[in-house]
């Protein structure tokens, strides 16, 4: 059983958190919302059981924005640095891979590749939206 603990913090360090165990899944999201939110052409995600996440410092500085009820995006109100996104429908929390520097990021798939602006020909499955297990069409696209 994996008992690892991984620490993360916002851009300024006011908010600190840790997760224990291992992620339920890791990959890349190409959706317009993630790109706009992260100001990047693609976003690395790691999905966790919400119980494995603890805000250890600066919880009072955690802001939250819901563009849709699928994604509750959280950030530091001091520095604007992004932290994590709750996905209430999935019962999982997405911690951006860049926020967990000690976690070996081992992506298994690409999601929302139908909205991509950057092609990543890495041989991993490319889902047009989401896998069927996550409520998507399960359709896969060429790289
Ligand atoms: Zn901060
Ligand atoms: Zn996304």
PDB file of N, CA, C and O and ligand atoms in Angstrom, residues 29-35 43 71 73 87 94 111-112, ligand 2:
ATOM      1  N   UNK A  29      -5.356  17.543 -19.767  1.00  0.00           N
ATOM      2  CA  UNK A  29      -6.648  18.063 -20.212  1.00  0.00           C
ATOM      3  C   UNK A  29      -6.418  19.202 -21.194  1.00  0.00           C
ATOM      4  O   UNK A  29      -5.639  20.110 -20.922  1.00  0.00           O
ATOM      5  N   UNK A  30      -7.124  19.103 -22.316  1.00  0.00           N
ATOM      6  CA  UNK A  30      -6.988  20.101 -23.384  1.00  0.00           C
ATOM      7  C   UNK A  30      -8.201  21.010 -23.467  1.00  0.00           C
ATOM      8  O   UNK A  30      -8.325  21.772 -24.419  1.00  0.00           O
ATOM      9  N   UNK A  31      -9.127  20.947 -22.506  1.00  0.00           N
ATOM     10  CA  UNK A  31     -10.381  21.702 -22.654  1.00  0.00           C
ATOM     11  C   UNK A  31     -10.125  23.202 -22.590  1.00  0.00           C
ATOM     12  O   UNK A  31      -9.154  23.669 -21.994  1.00  0.00           O
ATOM     13  N   UNK A  32     -11.049  23.953 -23.206  1.00  0.00           N
ATOM     14  CA  UNK A  32     -10.921  25.401 -23.280  1.00  0.00           C
ATOM     15  C   UNK A  32     -10.871  26.004 -21.869  1.00  0.00           C
ATOM     16  O   UNK A  32     -10.116  26.932 -21.609  1.00  0.00           O
ATOM     17  N   UNK A  33     -11.677  25.450 -20.949  1.00  0.00           N
ATOM     18  CA  UNK A  33     -11.706  25.997 -19.584  1.00  0.00           C
ATOM     19  C   UNK A  33     -10.352  25.847 -18.902  1.00  0.00           C
ATOM     20  O   UNK A  33      -9.853  26.785 -18.282  1.00  0.00           O
ATOM     21  N   UNK A  34      -9.755  24.651 -18.990  1.00  0.00           N
ATOM     22  CA  UNK A  34      -8.452  24.456 -18.348  1.00  0.00           C
ATOM     23  C   UNK A  34      -7.386  25.339 -18.990  1.00  0.00           C
ATOM     24  O   UNK A  34      -6.531  25.885 -18.292  1.00  0.00           O
ATOM     25  N   UNK A  35      -7.444  25.470 -20.313  1.00  0.00           N
ATOM     26  CA  UNK A  35      -6.427  26.295 -20.979  1.00  0.00           C
ATOM     27  C   UNK A  35      -6.553  27.747 -20.563  1.00  0.00           C
ATOM     28  O   UNK A  35      -5.572  28.422 -20.268  1.00  0.00           O
ATOM     29  N   UNK A  43      -3.130  21.301 -19.772  1.00  0.00           N
ATOM     30  CA  UNK A  43      -3.001  21.265 -18.315  1.00  0.00           C
ATOM     31  C   UNK A  43      -2.791  19.827 -17.849  1.00  0.00           C
ATOM     32  O   UNK A  43      -3.536  18.933 -18.243  1.00  0.00           O
ATOM     33  N   UNK A  71     -16.838  21.910 -12.123  1.00  0.00           N
ATOM     34  CA  UNK A  71     -15.464  22.227 -11.716  1.00  0.00           C
ATOM     35  C   UNK A  71     -15.459  23.414 -10.766  1.00  0.00           C
ATOM     36  O   UNK A  71     -15.837  24.521 -11.148  1.00  0.00           O
ATOM     37  N   UNK A  73     -12.971  25.589  -9.126  1.00  0.00           N
ATOM     38  CA  UNK A  73     -11.543  25.886  -9.256  1.00  0.00           C
ATOM     39  C   UNK A  73     -11.064  26.731  -8.084  1.00  0.00           C
ATOM     40  O   UNK A  73     -11.672  27.739  -7.755  1.00  0.00           O
ATOM     41  N   UNK A  87     -14.087  18.259  -8.595  1.00  0.00           N
ATOM     42  CA  UNK A  87     -15.059  17.786  -9.589  1.00  0.00           C
ATOM     43  C   UNK A  87     -16.155  17.047  -8.823  1.00  0.00           C
ATOM     44  O   UNK A  87     -16.082  15.824  -8.644  1.00  0.00           O
ATOM     45  N   UNK A  94      -8.982  17.379  -8.593  1.00  0.00           N
ATOM     46  CA  UNK A  94      -7.867  17.454  -9.540  1.00  0.00           C
ATOM     47  C   UNK A  94      -6.830  18.411  -8.976  1.00  0.00           C
ATOM     48  O   UNK A  94      -7.121  19.581  -8.756  1.00  0.00           O
ATOM     49  N   UNK A 111      -7.500  14.010 -22.265  1.00  0.00           N
ATOM     50  CA  UNK A 111      -8.954  14.216 -22.333  1.00  0.00           C
ATOM     51  C   UNK A 111      -9.262  15.556 -23.002  1.00  0.00           C
ATOM     52  O   UNK A 111      -8.429  16.466 -23.016  1.00  0.00           O
ATOM     53  N   UNK A 112     -10.476  15.630 -23.570  1.00  0.00           N
ATOM     54  CA  UNK A 112     -10.941  16.806 -24.321  1.00  0.00           C
ATOM     55  C   UNK A 112      -9.970  17.160 -25.454  1.00  0.00           C
ATOM     56  O   UNK A 112      -9.757  18.333 -25.760  1.00  0.00           O
TER      57      UNK A 112
HETATM   58 ZN1  LIG B   2     -10.070  20.661 -18.647  1.00  0.00          ZN
END
